[in-house]
XYZ file of N, CA and C in Angstrom:
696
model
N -44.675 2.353 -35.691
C -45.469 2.402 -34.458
C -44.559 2.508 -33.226
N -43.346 1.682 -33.344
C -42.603 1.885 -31.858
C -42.261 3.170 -32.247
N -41.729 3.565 -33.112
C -41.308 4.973 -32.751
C -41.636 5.869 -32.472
N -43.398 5.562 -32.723
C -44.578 6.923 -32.456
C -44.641 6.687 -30.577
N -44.323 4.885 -30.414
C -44.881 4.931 -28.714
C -43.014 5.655 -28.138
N -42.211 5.319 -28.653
C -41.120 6.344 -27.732
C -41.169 7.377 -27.394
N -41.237 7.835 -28.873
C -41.290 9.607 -28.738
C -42.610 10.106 -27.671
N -43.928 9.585 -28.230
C -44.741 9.715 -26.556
C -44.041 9.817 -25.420
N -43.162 8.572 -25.033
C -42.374 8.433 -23.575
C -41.896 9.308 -23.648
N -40.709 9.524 -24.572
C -39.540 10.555 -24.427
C -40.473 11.741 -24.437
N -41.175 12.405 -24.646
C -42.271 13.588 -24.372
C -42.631 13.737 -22.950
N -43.364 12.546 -22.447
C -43.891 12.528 -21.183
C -42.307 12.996 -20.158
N -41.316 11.923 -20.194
C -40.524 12.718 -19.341
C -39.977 14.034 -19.766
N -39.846 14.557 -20.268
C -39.224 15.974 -21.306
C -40.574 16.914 -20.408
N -41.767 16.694 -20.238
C -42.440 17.374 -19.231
C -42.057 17.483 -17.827
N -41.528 16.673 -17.611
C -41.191 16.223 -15.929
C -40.127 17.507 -15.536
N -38.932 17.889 -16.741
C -37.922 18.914 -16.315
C -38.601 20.220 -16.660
N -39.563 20.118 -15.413
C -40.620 21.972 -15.435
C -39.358 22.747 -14.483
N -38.560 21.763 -13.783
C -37.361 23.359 -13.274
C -36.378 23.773 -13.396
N -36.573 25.512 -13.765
C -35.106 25.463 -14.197
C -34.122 26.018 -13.201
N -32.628 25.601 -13.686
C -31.421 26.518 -13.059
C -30.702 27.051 -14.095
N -30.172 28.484 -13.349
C -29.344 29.214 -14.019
C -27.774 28.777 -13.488
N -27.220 28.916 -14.812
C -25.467 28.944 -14.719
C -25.135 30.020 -14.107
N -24.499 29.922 -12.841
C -23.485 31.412 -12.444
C -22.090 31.581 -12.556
N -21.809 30.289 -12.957
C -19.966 30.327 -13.054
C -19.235 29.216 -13.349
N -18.652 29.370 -14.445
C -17.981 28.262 -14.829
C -16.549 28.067 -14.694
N -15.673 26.945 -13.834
C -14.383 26.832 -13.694
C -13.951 25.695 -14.274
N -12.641 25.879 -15.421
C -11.979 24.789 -15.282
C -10.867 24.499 -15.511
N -10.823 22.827 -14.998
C -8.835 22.977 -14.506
C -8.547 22.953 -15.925
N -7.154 23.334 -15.509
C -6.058 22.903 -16.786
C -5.775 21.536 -16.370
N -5.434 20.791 -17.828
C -5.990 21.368 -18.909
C -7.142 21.294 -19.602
N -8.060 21.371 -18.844
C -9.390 21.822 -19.415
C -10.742 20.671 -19.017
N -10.145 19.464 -18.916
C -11.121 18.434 -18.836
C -12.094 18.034 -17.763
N -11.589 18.892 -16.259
C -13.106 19.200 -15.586
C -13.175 20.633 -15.274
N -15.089 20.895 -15.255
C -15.557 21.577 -14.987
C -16.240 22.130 -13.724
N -16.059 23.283 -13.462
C -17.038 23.244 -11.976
C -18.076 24.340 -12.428
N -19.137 23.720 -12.356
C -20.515 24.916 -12.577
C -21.028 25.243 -11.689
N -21.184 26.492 -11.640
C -22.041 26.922 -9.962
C -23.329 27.458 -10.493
N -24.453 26.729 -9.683
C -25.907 26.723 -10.490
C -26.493 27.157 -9.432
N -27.641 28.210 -10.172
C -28.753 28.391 -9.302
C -30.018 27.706 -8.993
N -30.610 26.853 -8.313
C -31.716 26.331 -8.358
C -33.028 26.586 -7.691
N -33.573 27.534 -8.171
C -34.444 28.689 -7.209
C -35.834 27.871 -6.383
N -35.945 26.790 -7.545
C -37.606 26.123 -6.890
C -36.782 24.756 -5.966
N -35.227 24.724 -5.994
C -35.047 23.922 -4.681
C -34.832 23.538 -3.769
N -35.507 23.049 -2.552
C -35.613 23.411 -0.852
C -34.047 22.602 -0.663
N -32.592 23.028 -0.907
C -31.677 22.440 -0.104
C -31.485 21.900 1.402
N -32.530 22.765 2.052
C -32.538 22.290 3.126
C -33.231 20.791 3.454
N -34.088 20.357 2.618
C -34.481 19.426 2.912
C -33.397 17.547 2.118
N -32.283 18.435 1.853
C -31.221 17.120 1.824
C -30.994 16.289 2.540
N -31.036 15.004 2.542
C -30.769 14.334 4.070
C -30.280 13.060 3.410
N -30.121 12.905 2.581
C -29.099 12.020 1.677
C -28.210 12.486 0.622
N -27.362 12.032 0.116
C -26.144 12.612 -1.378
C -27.294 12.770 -2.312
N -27.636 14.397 -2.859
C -28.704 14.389 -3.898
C -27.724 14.092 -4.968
N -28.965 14.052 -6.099
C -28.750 13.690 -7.614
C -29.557 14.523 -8.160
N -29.154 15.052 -9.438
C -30.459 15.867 -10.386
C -30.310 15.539 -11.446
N -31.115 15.129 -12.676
C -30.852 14.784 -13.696
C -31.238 15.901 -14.735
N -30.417 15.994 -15.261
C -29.957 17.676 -16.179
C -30.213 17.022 -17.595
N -31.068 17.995 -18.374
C -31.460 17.617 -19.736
C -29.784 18.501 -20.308
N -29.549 17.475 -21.330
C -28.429 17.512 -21.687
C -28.656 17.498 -23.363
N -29.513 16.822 -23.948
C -29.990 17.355 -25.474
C -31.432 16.924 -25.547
N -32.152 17.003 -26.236
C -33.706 16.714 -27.033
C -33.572 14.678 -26.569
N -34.503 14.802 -25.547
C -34.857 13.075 -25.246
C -33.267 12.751 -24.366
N -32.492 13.538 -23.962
C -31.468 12.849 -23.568
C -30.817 13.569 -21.920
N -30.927 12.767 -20.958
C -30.664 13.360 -20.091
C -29.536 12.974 -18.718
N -28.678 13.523 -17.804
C -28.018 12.854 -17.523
C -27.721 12.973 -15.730
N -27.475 12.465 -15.012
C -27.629 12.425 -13.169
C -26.136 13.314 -12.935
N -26.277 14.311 -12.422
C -24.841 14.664 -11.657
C -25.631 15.252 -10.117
N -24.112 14.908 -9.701
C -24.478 14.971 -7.877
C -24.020 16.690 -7.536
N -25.097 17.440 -6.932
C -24.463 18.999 -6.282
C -23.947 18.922 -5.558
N -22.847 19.713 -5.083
C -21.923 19.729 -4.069
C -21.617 21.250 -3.058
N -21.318 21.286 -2.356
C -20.970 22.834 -1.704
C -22.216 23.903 -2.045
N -23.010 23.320 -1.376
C -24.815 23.802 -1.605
C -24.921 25.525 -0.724
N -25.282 25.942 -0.973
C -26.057 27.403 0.152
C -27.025 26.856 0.138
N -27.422 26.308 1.244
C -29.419 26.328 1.764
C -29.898 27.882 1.368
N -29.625 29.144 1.557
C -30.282 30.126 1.691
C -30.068 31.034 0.494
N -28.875 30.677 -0.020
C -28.586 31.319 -1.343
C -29.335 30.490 -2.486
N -29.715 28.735 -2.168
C -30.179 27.919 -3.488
C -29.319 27.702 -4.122
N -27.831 27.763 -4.178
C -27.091 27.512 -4.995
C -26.127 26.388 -4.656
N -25.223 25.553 -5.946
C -24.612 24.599 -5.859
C -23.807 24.629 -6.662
N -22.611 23.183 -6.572
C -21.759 23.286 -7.443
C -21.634 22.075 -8.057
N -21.474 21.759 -9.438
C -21.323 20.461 -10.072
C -20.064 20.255 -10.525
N -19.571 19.010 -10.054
C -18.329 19.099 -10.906
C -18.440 17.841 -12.452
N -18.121 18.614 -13.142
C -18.104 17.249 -14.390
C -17.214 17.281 -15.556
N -16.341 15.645 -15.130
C -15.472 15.574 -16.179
C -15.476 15.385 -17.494
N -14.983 15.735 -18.543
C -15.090 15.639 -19.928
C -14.133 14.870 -20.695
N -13.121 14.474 -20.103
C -11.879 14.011 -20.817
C -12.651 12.660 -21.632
N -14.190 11.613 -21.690
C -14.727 11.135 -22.490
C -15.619 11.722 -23.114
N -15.460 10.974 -24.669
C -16.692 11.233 -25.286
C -18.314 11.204 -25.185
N -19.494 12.071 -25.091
C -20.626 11.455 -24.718
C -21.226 12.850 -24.905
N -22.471 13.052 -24.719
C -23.636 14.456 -24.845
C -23.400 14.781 -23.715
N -23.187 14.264 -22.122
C -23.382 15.156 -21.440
C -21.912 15.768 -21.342
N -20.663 15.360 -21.408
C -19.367 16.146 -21.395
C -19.302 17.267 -22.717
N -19.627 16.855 -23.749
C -20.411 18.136 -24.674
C -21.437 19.349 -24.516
N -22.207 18.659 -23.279
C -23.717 19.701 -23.074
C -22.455 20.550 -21.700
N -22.125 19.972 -21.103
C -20.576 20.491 -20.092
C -19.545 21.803 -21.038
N -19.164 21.277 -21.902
C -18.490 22.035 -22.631
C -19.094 23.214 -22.981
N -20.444 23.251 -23.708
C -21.181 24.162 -24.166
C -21.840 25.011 -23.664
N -22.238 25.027 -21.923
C -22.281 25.912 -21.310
C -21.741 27.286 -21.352
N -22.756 28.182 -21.167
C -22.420 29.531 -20.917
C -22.940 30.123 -19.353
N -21.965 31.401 -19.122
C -22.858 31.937 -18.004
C -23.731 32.779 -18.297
N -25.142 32.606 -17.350
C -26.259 32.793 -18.259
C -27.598 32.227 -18.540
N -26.868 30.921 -19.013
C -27.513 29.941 -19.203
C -28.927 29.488 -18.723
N -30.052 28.348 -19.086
C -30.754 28.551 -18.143
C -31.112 26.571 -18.716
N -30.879 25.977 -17.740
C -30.708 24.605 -17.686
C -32.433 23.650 -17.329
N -32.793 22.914 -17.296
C -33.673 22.120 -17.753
C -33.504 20.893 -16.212
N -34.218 20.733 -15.535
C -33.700 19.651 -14.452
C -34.607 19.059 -13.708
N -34.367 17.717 -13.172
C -35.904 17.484 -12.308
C -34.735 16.577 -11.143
N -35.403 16.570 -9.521
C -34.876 15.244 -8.598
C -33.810 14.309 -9.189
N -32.783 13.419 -9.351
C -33.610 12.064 -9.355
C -32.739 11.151 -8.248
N -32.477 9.992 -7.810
C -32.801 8.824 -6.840
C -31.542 9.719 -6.252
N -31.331 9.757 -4.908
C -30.321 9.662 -3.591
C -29.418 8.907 -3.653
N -28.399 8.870 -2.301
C -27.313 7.842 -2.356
C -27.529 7.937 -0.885
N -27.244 6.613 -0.095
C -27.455 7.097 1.338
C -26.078 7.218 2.414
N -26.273 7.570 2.912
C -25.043 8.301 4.050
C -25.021 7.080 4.946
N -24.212 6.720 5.729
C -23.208 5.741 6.490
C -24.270 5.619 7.671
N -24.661 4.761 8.054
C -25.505 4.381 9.544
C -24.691 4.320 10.633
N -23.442 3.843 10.377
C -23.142 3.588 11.897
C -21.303 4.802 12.026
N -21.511 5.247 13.364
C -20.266 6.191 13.575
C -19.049 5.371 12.849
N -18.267 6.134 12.684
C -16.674 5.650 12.677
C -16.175 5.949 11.371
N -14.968 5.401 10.999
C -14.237 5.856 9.788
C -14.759 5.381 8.509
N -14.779 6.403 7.603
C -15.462 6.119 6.688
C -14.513 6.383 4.979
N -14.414 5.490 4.181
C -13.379 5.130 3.361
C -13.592 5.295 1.927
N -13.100 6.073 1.111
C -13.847 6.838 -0.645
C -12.878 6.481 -1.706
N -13.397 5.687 -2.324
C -12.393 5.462 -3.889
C -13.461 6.020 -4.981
N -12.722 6.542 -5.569
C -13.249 6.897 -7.021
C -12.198 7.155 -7.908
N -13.421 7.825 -9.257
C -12.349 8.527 -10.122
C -13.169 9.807 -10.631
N -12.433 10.431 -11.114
C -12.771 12.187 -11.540
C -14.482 12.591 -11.168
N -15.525 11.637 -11.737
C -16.451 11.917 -11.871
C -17.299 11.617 -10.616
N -16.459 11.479 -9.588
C -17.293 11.175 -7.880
C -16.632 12.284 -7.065
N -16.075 13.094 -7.584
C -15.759 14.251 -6.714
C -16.965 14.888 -6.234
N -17.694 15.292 -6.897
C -19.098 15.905 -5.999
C -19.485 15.020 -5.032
N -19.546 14.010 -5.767
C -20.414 13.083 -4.636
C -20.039 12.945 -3.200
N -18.503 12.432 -2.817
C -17.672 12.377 -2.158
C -17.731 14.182 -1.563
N -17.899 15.110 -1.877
C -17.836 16.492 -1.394
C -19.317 16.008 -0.707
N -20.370 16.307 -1.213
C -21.490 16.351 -0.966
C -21.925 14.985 0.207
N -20.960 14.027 0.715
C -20.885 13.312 1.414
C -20.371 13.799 2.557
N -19.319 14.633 2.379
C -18.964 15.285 3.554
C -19.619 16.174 4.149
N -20.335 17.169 3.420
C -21.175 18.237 3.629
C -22.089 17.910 4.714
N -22.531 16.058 4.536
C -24.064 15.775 5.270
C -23.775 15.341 6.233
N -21.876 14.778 6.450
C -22.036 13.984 7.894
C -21.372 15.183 8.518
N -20.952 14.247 10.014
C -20.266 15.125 10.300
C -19.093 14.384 10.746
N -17.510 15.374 10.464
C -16.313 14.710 10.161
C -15.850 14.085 11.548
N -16.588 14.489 12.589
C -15.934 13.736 13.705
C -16.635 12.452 14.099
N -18.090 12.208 13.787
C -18.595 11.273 13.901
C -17.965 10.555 12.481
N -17.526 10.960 11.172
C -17.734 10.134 10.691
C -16.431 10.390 9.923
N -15.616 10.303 10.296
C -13.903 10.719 9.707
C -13.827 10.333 8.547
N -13.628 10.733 7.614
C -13.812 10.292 5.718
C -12.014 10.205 5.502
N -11.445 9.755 4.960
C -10.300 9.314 3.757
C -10.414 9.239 1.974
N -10.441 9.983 1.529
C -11.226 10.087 0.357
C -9.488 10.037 -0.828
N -9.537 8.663 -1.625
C -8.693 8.458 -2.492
C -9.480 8.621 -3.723
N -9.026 9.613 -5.118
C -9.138 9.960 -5.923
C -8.146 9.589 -7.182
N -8.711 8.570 -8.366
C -7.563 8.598 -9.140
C -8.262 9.406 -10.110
N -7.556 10.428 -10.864
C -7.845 11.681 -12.007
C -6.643 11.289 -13.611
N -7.770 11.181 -14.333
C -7.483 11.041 -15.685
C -6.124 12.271 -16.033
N -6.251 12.915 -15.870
C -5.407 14.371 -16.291
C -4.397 14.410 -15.081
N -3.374 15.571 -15.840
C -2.977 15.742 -14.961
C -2.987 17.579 -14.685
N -4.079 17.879 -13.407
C -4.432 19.016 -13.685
C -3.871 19.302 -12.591
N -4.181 20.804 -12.603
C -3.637 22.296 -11.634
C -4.597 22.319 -11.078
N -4.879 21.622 -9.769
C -5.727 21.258 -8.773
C -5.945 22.746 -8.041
N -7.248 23.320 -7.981
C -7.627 24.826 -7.056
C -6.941 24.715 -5.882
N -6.204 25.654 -5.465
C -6.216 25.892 -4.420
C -6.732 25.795 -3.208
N -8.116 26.228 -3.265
C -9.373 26.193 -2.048
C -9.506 25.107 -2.033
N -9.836 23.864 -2.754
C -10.583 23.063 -2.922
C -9.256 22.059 -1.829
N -7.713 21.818 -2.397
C -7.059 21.175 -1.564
C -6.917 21.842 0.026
N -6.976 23.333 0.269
C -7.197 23.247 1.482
C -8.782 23.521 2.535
N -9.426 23.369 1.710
C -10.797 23.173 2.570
C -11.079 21.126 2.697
N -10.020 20.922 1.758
C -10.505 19.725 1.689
C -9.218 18.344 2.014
N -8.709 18.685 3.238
C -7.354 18.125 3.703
C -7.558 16.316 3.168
N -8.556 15.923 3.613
C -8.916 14.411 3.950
C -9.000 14.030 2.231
N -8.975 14.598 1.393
C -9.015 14.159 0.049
C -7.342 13.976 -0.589
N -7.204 13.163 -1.310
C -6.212 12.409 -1.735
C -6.209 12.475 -3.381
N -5.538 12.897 -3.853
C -5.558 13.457 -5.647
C -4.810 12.519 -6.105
N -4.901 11.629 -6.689
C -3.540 10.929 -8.017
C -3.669 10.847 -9.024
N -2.932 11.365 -9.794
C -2.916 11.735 -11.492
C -2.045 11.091 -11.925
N -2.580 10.167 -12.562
C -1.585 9.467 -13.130
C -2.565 9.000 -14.654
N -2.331 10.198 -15.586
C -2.834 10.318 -16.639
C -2.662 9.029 -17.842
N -3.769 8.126 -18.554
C -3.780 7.147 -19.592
C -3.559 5.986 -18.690
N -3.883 5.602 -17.423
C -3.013 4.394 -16.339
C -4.986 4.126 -16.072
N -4.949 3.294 -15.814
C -6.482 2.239 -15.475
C -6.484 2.830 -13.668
N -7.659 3.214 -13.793
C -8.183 3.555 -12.523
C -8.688 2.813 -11.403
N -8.942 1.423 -12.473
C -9.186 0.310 -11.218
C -7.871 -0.336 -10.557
N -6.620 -0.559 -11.577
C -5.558 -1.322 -10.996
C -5.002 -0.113 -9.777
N -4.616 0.869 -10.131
C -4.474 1.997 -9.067
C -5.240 1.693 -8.092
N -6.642 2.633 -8.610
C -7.295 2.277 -6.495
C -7.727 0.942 -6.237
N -7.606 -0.283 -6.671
C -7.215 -1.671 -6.282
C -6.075 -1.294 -4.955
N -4.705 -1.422 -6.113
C -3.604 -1.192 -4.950
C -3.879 -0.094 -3.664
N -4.457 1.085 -3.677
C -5.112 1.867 -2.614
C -5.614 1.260 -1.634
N -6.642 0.362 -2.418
C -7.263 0.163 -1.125
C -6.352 -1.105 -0.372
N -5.589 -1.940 -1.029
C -5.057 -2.954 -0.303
C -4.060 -2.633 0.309
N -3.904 -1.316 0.405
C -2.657 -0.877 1.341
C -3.306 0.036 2.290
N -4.320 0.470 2.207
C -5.346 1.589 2.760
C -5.664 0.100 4.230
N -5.339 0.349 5.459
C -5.934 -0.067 6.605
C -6.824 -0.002 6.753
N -8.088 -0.433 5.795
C -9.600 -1.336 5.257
C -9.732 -1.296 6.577
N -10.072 -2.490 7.475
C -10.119 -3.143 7.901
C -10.720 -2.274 9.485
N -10.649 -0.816 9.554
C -10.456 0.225 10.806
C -12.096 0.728 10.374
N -12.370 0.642 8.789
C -13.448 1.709 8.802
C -14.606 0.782 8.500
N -15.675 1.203 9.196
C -16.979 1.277 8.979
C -18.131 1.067 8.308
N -17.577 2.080 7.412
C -18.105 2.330 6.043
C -17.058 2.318 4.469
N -17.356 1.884 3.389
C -16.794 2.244 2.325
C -17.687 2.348 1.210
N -17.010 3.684 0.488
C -17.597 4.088 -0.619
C -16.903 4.311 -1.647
N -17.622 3.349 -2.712
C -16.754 3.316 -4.121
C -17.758 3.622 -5.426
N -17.286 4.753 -6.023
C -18.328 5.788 -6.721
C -17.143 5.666 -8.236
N -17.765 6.174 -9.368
C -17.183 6.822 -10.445
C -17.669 5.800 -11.866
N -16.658 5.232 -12.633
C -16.775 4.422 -13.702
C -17.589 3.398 -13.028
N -18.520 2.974 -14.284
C -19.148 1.679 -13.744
C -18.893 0.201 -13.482
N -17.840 0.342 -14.781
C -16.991 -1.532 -14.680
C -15.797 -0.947 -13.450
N -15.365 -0.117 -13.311
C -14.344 -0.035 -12.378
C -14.935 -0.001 -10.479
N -15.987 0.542 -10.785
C -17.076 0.340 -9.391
C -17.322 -1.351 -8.950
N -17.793 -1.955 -9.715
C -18.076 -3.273 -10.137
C -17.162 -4.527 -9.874
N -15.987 -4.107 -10.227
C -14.638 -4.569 -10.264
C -14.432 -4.389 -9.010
N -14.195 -3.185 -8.303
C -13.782 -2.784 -7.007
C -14.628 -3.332 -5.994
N -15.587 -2.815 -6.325
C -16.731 -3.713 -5.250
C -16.255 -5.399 -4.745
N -16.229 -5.817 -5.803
C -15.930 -7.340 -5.891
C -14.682 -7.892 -4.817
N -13.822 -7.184 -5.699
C -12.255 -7.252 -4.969
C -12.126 -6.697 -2.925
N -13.150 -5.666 -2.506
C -13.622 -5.109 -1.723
C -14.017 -6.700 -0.634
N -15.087 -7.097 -1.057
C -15.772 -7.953 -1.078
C -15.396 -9.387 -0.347
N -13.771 -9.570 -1.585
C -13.534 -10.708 -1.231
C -12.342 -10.980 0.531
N -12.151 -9.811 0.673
C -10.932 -8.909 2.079
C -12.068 -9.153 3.161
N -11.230 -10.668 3.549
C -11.739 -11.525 5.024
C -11.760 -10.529 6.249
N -11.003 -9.220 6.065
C -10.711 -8.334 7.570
C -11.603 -6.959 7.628
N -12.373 -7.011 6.119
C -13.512 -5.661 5.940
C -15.078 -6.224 6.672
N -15.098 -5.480 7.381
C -16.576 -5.778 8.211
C -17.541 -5.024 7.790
N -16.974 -3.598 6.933
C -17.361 -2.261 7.056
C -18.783 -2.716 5.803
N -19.913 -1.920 6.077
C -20.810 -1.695 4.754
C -20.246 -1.012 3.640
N -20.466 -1.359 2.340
C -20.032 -1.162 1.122
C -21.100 -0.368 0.488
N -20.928 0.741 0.024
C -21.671 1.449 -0.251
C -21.159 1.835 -2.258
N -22.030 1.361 -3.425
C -21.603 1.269 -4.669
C -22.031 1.894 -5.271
N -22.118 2.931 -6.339
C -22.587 3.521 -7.036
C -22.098 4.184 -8.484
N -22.434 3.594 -9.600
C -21.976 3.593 -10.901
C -22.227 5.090 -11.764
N -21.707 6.204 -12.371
C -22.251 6.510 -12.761
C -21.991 7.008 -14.186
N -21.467 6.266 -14.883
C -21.234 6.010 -16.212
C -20.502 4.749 -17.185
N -20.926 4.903 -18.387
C -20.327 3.745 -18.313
C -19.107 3.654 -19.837
């Protein structure tokens, strides 16, 4: 009987992804472990973004997973996802297995919200908050809201070109098989906290969690903490 009432559920939402996007292009670094997909999403109004979207992408039968678009065309409908694979799981597999071509399965799902008050605004993550952190920049604007964006990356990849110079204020460290929390730990306690505003700490979930905390306990941070997990 429970399994007859799941599969119901898992049905009912499996209706919900009525829209689709097409794959237009797939990039990825050496050596190989992220991807950048550039998707078409024809039934969606980009213009009406006004927070960090999320879409949750059917990734196999009952199984589905949140990545954030980044470097959007309002008028073209198109976006870019970035997603790392260097772990095991269906959606770094459903990542892998992409073709161009393709025609993807997707519905909304929940926001992240953008910084309330002017001033400097402060980004730790790891591999898998690069969109987000892009798509953060996209919505403010860099003089009201000056971003510092520290990145620790599993690999050690051949970072695009475009991407480091459209994107000065971002900070890359590769320091491949090394814990991503003890790294941007030390970041931020050397990072002059204490100036910005806002902070945002995105990527692994125990390492979000962890950071948050440690964030938290820094008597000279006034700034709002802004957390968001998205794997685990």
């Amino acid at each position: 009987m429970a399994n007859v009432v799941k599969k119901a559920v898992f049905n009912l939402m499996d209706k919900a992804f009525t829209e689709r996007g097409y794959v237009l292009a797939i990039r990825a670094w050496k050596p190989g472990s992220m991807y950048e997909i550039d998707l078409h999403l024809p039934a969606t109004d980009m213009s009406k973004w006004k927070t960090i979207p999320r879409i949750k992408c059917k990734v196999d039968d009952f199984d589905y997973r949140d990545y954030t678009p980044a470097l959007w065309d309002v008028e073209k409908r198109t976006c870019t996802v970035f997603i790392e694979t260097g772990h095991s799981g269906r959606g770094s597999s459903w990542a892998k297995n992409l073709r161009v071509g393709d025609t993807i399965g997707y519905a909304s799902a929940h926001a992240a919200q953008l910084p309330g008050e002017s001033g400097p605004v402060a980004c730790f993550g790891d591999g898998s908050s690069l969109g987000h952190f892009l798509a953060l920049k996209q919505l403010t604007d860099g003089e009201e809201h000056p971003m510092r964006v520290t990145l620790s990356l599993s690999e050690q990849y051949q970072l695009p070109e475009n991407l480091l110079l459209k994107n000065p204020e971002f900070k890359f460290i590769m320091l491949p098989k090394t814990n991503s929390l003890e790294h941007l730990s030390e970041m931020a306690a050397h990072e002059e906290i204490s100036v910005n505003n806002s902070v945002y700490v995105a990527g692994h979930i125990p390492m979000v969690t962890s950071l948050r905390k440690t964030l938290k306990k820094n008597l000279y941070l006034n700034a709002r903490i802004f957390a968001h997990g998205f794997w685990s």
